[in-house]
Each structure stands twice: as structure tokens, then as C-alpha cells.
mmCIF file of C-alpha atoms and ligand atoms in Angstrom:
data_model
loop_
_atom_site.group_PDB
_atom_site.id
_atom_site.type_symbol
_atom_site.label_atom_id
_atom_site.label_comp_id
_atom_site.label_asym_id
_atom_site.label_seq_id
_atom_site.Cartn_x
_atom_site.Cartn_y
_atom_site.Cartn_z
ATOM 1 C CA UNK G 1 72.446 188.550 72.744
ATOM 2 C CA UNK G 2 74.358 189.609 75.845
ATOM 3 C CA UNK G 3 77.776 189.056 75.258
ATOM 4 C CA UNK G 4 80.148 187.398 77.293
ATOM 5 C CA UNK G 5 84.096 186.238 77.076
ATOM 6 C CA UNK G 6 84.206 182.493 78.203
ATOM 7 C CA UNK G 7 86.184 182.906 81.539
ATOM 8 C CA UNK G 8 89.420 180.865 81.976
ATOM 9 C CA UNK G 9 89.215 177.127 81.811
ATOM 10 C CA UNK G 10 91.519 175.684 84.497
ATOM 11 C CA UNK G 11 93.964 173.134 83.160
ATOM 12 C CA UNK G 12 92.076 170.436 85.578
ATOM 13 C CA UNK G 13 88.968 171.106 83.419
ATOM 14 C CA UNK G 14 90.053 169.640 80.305
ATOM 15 C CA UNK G 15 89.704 166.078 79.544
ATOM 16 C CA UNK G 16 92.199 164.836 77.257
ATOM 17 C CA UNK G 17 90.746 162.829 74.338
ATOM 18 C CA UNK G 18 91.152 159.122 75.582
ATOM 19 C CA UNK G 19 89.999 160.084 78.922
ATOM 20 C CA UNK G 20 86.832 162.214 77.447
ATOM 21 C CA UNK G 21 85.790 158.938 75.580
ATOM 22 C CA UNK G 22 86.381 156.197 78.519
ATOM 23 C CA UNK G 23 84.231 158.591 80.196
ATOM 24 C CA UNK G 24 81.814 158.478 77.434
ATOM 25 C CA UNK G 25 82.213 154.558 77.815
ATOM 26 C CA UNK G 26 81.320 154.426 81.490
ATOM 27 C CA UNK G 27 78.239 156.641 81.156
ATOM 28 C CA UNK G 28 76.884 154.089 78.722
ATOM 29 C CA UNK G 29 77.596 151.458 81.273
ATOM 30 C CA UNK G 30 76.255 152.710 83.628
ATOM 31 C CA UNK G 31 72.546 154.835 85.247
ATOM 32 C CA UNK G 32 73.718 158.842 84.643
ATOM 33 C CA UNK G 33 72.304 160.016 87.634
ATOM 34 C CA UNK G 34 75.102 157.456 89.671
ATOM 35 C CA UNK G 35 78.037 157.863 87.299
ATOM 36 C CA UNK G 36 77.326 161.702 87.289
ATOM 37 C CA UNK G 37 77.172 161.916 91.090
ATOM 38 C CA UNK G 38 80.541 159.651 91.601
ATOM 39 C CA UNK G 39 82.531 161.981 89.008
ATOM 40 C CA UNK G 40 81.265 165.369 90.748
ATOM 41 C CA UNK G 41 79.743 166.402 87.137
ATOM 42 C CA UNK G 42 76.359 168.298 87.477
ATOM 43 C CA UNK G 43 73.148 166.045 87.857
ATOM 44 C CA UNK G 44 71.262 165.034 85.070
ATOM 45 C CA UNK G 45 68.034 165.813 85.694
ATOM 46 C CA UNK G 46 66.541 162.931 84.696
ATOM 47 C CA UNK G 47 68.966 159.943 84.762
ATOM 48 C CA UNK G 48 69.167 157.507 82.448
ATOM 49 C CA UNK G 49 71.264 155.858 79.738
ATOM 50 C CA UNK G 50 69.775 155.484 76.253
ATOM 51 C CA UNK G 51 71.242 152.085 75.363
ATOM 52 C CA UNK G 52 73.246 151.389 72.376
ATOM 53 C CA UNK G 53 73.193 153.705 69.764
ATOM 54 C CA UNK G 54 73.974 153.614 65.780
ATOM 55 C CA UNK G 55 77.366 155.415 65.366
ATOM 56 C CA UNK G 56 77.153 158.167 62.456
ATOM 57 C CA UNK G 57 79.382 158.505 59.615
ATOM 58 C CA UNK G 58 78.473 162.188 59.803
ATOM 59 C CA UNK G 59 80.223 162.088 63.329
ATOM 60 C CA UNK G 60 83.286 164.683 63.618
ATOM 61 C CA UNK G 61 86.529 162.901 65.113
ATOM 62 C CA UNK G 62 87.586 166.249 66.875
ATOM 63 C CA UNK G 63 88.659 166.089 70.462
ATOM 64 C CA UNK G 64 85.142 165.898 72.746
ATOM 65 C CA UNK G 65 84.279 169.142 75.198
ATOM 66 C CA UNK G 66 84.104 167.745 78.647
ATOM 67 C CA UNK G 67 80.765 166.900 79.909
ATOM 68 C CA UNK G 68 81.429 169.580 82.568
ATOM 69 C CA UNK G 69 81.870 172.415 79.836
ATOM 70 C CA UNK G 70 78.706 170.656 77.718
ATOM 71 C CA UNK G 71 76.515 170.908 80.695
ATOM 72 C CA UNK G 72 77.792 173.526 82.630
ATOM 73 C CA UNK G 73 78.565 176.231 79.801
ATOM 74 C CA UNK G 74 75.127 177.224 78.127
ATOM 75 C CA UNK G 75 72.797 179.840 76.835
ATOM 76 C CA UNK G 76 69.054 178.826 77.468
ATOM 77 C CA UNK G 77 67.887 182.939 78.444
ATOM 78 C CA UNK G 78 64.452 181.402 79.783
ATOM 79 C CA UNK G 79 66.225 180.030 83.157
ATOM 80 C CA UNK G 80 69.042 183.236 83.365
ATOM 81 C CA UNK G 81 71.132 185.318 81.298
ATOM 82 C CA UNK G 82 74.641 183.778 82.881
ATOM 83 C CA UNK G 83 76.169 180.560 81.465
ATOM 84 C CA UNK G 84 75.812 178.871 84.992
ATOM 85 C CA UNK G 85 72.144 179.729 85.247
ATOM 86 C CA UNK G 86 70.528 177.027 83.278
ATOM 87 C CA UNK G 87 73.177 174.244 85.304
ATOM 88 C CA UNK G 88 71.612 176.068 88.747
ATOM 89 C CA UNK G 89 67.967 176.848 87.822
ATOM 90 C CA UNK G 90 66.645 174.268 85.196
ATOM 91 C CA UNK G 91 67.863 170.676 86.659
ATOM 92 C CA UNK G 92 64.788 170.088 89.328
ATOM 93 C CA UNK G 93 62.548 173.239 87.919
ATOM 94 C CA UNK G 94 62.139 172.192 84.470
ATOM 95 C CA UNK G 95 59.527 169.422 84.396
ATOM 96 C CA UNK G 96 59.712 167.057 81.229
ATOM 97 C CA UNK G 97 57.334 164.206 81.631
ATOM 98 C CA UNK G 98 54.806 164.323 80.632
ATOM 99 C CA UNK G 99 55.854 166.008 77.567
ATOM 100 C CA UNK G 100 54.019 166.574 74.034
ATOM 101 C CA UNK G 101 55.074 168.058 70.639
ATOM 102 C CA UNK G 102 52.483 169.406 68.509
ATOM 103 C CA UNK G 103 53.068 169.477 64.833
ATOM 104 C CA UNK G 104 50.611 171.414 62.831
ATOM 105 C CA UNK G 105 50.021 173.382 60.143
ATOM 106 C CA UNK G 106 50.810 172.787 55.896
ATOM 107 C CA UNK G 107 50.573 169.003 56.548
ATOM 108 C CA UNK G 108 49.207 166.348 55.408
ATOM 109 C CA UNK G 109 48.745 164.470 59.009
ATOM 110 C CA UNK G 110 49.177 166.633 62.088
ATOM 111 C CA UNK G 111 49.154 165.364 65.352
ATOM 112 C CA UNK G 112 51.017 166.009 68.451
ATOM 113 C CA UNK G 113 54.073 163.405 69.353
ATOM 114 C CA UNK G 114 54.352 162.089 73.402
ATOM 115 C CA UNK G 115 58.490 161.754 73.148
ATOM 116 C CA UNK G 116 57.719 157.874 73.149
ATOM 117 C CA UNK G 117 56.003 158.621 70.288
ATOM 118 C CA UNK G 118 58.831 160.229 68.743
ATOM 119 C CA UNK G 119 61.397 157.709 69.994
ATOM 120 C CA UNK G 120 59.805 155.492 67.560
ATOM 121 C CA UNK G 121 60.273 156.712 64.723
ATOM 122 C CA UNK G 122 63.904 156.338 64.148
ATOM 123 C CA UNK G 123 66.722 154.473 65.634
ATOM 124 C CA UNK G 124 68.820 157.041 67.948
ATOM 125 C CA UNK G 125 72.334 157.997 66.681
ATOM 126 C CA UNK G 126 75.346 159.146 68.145
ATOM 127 C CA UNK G 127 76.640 162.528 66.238
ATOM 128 C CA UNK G 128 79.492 163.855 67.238
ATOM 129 C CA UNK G 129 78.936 167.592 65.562
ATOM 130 C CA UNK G 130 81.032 170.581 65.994
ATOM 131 C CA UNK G 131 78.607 173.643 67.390
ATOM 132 C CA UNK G 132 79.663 177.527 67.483
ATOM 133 C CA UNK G 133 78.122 180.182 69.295
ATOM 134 C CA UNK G 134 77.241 183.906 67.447
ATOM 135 C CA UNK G 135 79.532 184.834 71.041
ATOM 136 C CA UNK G 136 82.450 183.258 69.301
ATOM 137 C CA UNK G 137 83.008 180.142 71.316
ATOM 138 C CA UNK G 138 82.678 176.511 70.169
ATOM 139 C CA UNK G 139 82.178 173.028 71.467
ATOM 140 C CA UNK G 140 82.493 169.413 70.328
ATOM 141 C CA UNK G 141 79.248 167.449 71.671
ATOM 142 C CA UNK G 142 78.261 164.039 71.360
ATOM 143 C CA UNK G 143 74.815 164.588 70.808
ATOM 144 C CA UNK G 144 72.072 161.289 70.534
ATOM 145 C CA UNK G 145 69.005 162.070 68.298
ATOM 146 C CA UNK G 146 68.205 161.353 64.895
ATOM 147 C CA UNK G 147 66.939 162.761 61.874
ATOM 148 C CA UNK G 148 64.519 165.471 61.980
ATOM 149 C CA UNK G 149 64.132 164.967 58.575
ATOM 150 C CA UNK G 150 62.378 161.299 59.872
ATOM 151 C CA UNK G 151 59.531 163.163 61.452
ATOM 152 C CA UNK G 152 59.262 165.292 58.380
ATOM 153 C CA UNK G 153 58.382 162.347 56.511
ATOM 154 C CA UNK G 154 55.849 160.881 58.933
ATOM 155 C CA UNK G 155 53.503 164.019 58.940
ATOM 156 C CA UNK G 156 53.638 164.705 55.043
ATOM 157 C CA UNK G 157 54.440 168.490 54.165
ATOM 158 C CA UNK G 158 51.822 169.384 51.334
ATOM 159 C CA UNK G 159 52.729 172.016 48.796
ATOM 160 C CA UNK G 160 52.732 175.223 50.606
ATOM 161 C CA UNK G 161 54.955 173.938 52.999
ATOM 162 C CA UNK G 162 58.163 176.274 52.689
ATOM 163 C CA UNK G 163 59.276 177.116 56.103
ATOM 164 C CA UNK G 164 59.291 175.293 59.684
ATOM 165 C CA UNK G 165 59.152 177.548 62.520
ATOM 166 C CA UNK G 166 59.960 175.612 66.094
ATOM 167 C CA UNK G 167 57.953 176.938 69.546
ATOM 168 C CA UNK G 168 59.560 176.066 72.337
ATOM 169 C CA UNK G 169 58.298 175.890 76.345
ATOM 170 C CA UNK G 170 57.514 179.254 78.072
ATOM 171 C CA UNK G 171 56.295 178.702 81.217
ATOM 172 C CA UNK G 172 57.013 181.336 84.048
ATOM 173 C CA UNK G 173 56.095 178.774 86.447
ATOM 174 C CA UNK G 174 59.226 176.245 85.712
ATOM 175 C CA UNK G 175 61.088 179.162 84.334
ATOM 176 C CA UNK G 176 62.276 182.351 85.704
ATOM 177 C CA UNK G 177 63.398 184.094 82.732
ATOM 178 C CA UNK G 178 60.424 184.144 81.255
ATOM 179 C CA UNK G 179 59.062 186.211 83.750
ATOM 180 C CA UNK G 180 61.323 189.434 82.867
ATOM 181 C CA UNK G 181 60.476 191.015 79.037
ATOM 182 C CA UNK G 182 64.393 190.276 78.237
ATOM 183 C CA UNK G 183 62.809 188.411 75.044
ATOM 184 C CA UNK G 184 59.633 187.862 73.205
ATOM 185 C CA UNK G 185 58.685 184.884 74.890
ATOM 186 C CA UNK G 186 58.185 181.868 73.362
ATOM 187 C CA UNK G 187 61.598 181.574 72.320
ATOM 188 C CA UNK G 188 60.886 180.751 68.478
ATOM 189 C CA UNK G 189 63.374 179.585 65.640
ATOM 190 C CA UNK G 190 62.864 178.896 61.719
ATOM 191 C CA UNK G 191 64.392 176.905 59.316
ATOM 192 C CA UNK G 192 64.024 176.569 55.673
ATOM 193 C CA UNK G 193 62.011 172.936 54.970
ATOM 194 C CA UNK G 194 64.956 171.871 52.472
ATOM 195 C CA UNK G 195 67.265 172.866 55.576
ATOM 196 C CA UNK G 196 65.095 171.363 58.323
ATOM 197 C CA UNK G 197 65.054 168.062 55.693
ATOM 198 C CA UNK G 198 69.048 167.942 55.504
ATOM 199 C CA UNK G 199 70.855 164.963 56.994
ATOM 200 C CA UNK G 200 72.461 166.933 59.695
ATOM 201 C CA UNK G 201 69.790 168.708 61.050
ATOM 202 C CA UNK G 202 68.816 166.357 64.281
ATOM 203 C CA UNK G 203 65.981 166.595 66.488
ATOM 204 C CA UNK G 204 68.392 165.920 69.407
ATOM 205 C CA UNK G 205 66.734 164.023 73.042
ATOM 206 C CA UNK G 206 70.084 163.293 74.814
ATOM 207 C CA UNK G 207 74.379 163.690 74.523
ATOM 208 C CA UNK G 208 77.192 161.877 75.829
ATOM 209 C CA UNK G 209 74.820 158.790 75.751
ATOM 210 C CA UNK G 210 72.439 160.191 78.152
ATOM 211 C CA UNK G 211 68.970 161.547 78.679
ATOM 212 C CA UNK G 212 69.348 165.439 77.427
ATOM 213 C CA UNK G 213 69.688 167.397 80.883
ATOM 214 C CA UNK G 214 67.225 169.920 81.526
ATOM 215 C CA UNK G 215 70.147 172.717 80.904
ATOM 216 C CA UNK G 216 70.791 171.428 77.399
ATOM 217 C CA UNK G 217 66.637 172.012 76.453
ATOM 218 C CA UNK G 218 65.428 168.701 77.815
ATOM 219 C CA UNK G 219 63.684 166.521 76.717
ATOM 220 C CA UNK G 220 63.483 167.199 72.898
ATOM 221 C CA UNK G 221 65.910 170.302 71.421
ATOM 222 C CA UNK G 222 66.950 171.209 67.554
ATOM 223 C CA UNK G 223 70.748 170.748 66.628
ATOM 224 C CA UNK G 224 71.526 172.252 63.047
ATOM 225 C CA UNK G 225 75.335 171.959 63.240
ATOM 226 C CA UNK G 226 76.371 174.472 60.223
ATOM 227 C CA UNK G 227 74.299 177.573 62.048
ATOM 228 C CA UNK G 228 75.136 179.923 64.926
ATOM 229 C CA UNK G 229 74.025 177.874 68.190
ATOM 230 C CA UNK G 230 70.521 179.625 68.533
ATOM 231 C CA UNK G 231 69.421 178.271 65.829
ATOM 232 C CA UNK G 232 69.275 175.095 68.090
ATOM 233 C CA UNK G 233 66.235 175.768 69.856
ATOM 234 C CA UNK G 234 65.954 174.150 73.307
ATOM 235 C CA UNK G 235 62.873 172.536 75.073
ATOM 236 C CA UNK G 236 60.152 172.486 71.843
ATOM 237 C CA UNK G 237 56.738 171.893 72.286
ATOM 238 C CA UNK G 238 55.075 172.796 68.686
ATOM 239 C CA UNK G 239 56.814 172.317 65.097
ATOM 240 C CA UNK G 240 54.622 174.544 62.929
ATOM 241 C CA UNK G 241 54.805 174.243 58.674
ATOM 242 C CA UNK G 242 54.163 177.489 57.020
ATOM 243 C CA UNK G 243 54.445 179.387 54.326
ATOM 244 C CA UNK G 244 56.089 182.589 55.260
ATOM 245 C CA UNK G 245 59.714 182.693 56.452
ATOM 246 C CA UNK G 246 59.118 182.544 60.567
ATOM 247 C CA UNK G 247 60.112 185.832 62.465
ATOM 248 C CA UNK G 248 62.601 183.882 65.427
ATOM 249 C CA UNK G 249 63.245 185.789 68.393
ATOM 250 C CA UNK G 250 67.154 186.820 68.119
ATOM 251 C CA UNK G 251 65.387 188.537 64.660
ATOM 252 C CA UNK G 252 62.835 190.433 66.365
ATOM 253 C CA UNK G 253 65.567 191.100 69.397
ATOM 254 C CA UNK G 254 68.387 192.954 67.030
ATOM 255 C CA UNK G 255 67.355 192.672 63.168
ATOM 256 C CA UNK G 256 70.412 193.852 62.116
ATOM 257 C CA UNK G 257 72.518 191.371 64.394
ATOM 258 C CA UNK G 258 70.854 187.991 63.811
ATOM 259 C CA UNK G 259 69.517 187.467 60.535
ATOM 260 C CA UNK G 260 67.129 184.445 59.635
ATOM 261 C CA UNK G 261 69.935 182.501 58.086
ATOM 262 C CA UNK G 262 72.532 182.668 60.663
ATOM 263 C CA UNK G 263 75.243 180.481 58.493
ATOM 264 C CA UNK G 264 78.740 180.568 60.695
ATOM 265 C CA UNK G 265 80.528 182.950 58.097
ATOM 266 C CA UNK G 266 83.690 183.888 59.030
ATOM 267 C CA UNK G 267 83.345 186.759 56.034
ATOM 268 C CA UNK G 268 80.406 188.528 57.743
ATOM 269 C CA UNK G 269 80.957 190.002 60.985
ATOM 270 C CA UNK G 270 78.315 190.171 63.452
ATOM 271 C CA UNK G 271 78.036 194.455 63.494
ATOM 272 C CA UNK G 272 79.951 194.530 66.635
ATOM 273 C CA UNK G 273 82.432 191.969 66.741
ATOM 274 C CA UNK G 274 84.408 189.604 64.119
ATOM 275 C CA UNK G 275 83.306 186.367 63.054
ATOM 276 C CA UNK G 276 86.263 184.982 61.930
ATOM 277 C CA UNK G 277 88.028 183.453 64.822
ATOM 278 C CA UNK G 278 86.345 181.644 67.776
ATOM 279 C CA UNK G 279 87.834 180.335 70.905
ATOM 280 C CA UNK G 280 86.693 176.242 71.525
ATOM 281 C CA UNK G 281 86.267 175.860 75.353
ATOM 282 C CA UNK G 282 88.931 174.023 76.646
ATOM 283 C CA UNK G 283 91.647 175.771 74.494
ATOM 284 C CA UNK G 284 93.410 179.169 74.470
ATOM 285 C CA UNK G 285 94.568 179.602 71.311
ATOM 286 C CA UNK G 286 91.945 180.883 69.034
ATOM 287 C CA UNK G 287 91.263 178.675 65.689
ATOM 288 C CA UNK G 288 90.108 180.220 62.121
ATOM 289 C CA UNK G 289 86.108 179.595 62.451
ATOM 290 C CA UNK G 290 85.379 177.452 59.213
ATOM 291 C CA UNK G 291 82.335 178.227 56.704
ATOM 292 C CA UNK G 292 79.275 176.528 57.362
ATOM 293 C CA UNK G 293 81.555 175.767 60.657
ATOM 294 C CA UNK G 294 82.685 173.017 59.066
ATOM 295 C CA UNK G 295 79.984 171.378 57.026
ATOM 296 C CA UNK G 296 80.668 173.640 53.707
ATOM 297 C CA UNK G 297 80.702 169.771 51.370
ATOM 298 C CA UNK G 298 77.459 169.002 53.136
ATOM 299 C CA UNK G 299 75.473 172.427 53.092
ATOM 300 C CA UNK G 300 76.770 174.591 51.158
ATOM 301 C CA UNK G 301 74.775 173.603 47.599
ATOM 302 C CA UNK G 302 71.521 174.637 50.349
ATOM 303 C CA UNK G 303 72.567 177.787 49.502
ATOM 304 C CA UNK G 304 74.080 178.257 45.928
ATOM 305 C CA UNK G 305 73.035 181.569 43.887
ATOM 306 C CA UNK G 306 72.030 183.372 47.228
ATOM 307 C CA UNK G 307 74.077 186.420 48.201
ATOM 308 C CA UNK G 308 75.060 185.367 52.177
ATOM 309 C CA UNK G 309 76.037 188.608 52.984
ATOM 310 C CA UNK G 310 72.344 189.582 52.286
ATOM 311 C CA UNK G 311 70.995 186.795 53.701
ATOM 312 C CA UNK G 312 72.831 186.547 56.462
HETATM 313 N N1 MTE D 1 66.625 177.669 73.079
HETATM 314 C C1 MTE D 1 65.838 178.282 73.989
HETATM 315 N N2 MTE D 1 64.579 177.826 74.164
HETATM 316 N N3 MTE D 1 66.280 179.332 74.733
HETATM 317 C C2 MTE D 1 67.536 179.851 74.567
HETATM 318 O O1 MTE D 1 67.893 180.833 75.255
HETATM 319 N N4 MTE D 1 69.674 179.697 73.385
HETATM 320 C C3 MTE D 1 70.268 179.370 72.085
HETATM 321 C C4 MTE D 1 70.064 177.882 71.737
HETATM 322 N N5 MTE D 1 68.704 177.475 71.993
HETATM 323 C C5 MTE D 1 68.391 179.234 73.613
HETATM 324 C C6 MTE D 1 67.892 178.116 72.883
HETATM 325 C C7 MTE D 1 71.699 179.691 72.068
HETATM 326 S S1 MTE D 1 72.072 181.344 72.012
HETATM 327 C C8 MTE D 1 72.668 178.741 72.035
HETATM 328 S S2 MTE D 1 74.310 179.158 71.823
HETATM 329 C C9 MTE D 1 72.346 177.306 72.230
HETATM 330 O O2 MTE D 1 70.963 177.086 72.506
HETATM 331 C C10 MTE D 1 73.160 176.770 73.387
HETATM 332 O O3 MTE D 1 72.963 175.398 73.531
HETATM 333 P P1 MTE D 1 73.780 174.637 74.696
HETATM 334 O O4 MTE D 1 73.587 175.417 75.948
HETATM 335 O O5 MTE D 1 73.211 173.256 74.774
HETATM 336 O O6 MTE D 1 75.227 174.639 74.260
#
């Protein structure tokens, strides 16, 4: 992964807490594409509000990132390589309706998902979930989704299920990136089923109350809170069962730099840098990085017995 400090946050970028959520309150009120415009905040690609949504106990109460930093701030290597490429080249070039997920493979009822399809099968959620990057910065995001663990249930894993491995769009068409070798296009992630079934892990379709925008791997993107950020893959079109552990593309990138696991362990450096500090946008002190970033009570027993300096 090319590596990158976050530059300086101006002190005007910040939002302080009660202003970061009576934004969040007027976004609900009101169509994004409008209240986006009128506070100078990049475009949502496409605008709309998702209505009201369940709050989560599994919510963190930490201070929100600003919108601006959430949408402005990312890593999605298929539209650019620079944090402000996927704000400049996905909104407008990455085309989301119509849009299908296929899932396939050790279960008992495949089929491939339209997103209203998806959008049925559980009630959307609010989850407010601490994520950190493998670059050492971190966010607080008010992601809506809900359990991927729901859709799991719908298409019946049989027996040999043991793995999920997540394809996501590669079209050179709607996105530059993938037109250079930089990766091994499709961008392709894994999880272990038990981890793919956990409560936290959410198939994610918007944040901050809105429709996801394109930037943040509209329309439909994985958020598995306790892992390095690319384990969140971004835009998915197929959702594949298997038997064999998935080979993801950070593994086939650098093998010895991003393991399948990818747990935020502040114990294992990444070969060139430390792990155990990160810098949360917005701040400029740097905080301890927690285990499991966090979610240790929740997660941890995923992993009890295993060596996670092995399987890192
Ligand atoms: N998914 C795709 N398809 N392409 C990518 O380049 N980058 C990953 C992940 N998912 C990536 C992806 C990385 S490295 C991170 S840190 C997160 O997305 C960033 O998500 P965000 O931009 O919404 O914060």
C-alpha cells in the first residue's frame, strides 16, 4: 500500500461534537444532494436520505470525523492512488444503478441480490464504529447498513462453507485505476464465515444517514470494524462461499505486509512501520491504537488458541 502521512487538518476542518451531530440531524432532514451543496461538503453522488434508522447498541460514542474528512479522505486505488482521487474521479464516473450482487458458491440458495433486494432483508442501522487504516490513521463514521450476517442466513451456507471471499467492481470504463497494473484487479477481500457471521461485520449502503457516496464504495461496501480498513472492501458485486481461505489482493500485493487476518494489533508491526500508535484525523496528538481497535470484548474469543503474530 503506498504510504502516505495525513497532511495537516486546519483547525476550521474539525467539527466539534455537538456541531458534527446537528449536522448529522439536518442531513436526515433533509435531500443530501441540497444539504451537501448549501454546506460546501463534496456531492453525494446520488442524493438521498435513508429515512429513520434503528440506533445500535454496538454504536461507539466517540467524537464523529467530519463528513468532509469521511468523504474527502479515502483509499479506493481503482479511481487513484491519492486520498482526493476517489472525492474527484468516482462521484459522476461510478455508475450504481442498476446494480446486482451475485452470491454463489457452498450455498444452499444462490442468487444474485438487486440492492432493493437486499434492502429488504433487514431493517438499516445506524453504527457508529471506530475504523483504522494499516497507514496508521483512524476515523469515527456513522455508517447505515446492517448485518451481513442477515444475508448469510437468507442464502444457507452448507457444510463446506469455511471462507467468504468478496469481488468487488472492476471496470476500466467507470474507473481509471483499473486501467494501470498497480493491483490485481478485481480488488478481492476474505473473511472467515464465523467472522463474516459476527454482529459487527455490516454490509454497509450509506453513512451519516445518507446514500453511500460513490468515494466511500457506493452502493453496497463491507465494514468489519476490528480489521485494518482494507478489509472493508468497497463497491461489491459477487460474495463467493468457499472452502479455501481466499487469496485478497493486499496478500498477493506484499505477502509479508498484509496478511489474511489483518487484526489492528498494536504488538505486530507492519515490517516497515509501527502499529502501535495511529493519528485520528482531526487530531494531532497521536492515541495508543487499541487491540482489535477497540472491539477486543466482542472479537477477540474469534480468535482464541491462534498465534496472531502468525496469523497476522
Ligand atoms: N475497496 C476497493 N474496492 N478498493 C480499494 O482500493 N481500499 C481499502 C478499503 N476498501 C479499497 C477498498 C482501504 S486500503 C481502506 S483504508 C478503506 O477501503 C477505506 O475506506 P474509506 O475510504 O471509506 O475510509
Amino acid at each position: 500500500m503506498l504510504i502516505r502521512r495525513p497532511p495537516d487538518l486546519l483547525p476550521s476542518e474539525i467539527t466539534p461534537e455537538p456541531l458534527a451531530r446537528g449536522r448529522r440531524a439536518l442531513l436526515k432532514g433533509l435531500g443530501a444532494g441540497a444539504a451537501l451543496a448549501g454546506l460546501g461538503l463534496p456531492q453525494i453522488s446520488q442524493a438521498g436520505s435513508l429515512g429513520t434508522l434503528r440506533p445500535s447498541p454496538l454504536s461507539s460514542d466517540e467524537k464523529l470525523t467530519p463528513l468532509k474528512s469521511v468523504t474527502g479522505y479515502n483509499n479506493f486505488y481503482e479511481f487513484g492512488t491519492d486520498k482526493e482521487d476517489p472525492a474527484r474521479h468516482a462521484p459522476g464516473r461510478l455508475k450504481t444503478q442498476p446494480w446486482t450482487v451475485t452470491v454463489e458458491g457452498e450455498i444452499k440458495r444462490p442468487r444474485t441480490f438487486s440492492i432493493d433486494d437486499l434492502l429488504k432483508l433487514a431493517p438499516l442501522e445506524e453504527r457508529i464504529y471506530r475504523m483504522r487504516c494499516v497507514e496508521g490513521w483512524s476515523m469515527v463514521i456513522p455508517w447505515v447498513g446492517f448485518p451481513l450476517a442477515e444475508l448469510i442466513r437468507q442464502v444457507e451456507p452448507n457444510g463446506q462453507a469455511r471462507f467468504v471471499e468478496f469481488v468487488t467492481l472492476a471496470d476500466p470504463q467507470q474507473m481509471p485505476g483499473v486501467r494501470s497494473p498497480l493491483l490485481d484487479w478485481p480488488y478481492v477481500e476474505g473473511l472467515r464465515l464465523d467472522e463474516a457471521q459476527h454482529p459487527l461485520t455490516l454490509l454497509a449502503v450509506g453513512l451519516y444517514g445518507e446514500v453511500l457516496p460513490a468515494q466511500n464504495g457506493a452502493p453496497i461496501r463491507l465494514v468489519v470494524p476490528w480489521k485494518y480498513g482494507f478489509k472493508s472492501a468497497k463497491s461489491i458485486v459477487r460474495i463467493r462461499f468457499v472452502r479455501e481461505q481466499p487469496r485478497s489482493t493486499w496478500m498477493k500485493a506484499g505477502p509479508s505486509e498484509y496478511g489474511f487476518y489483518s487484526n489492528v494489533n498494536p504488538a505486530v508491526d507492519h515490517p516497515r512501520w509501527s502499529q502501535a500508535t495511529e493519528r485520528r484525523i482531526g487530531e494531532f496528538i497521536k492515541r495508543k491504537t487499541l487491540p482489535f481497535n477497540g472491539y477486543a470484548d466482542q472479537v477477540a474469543g474469534l480468535y482464541s488458541g491462534m498465534d496472531l503474530r502468525r496469523f497476522f
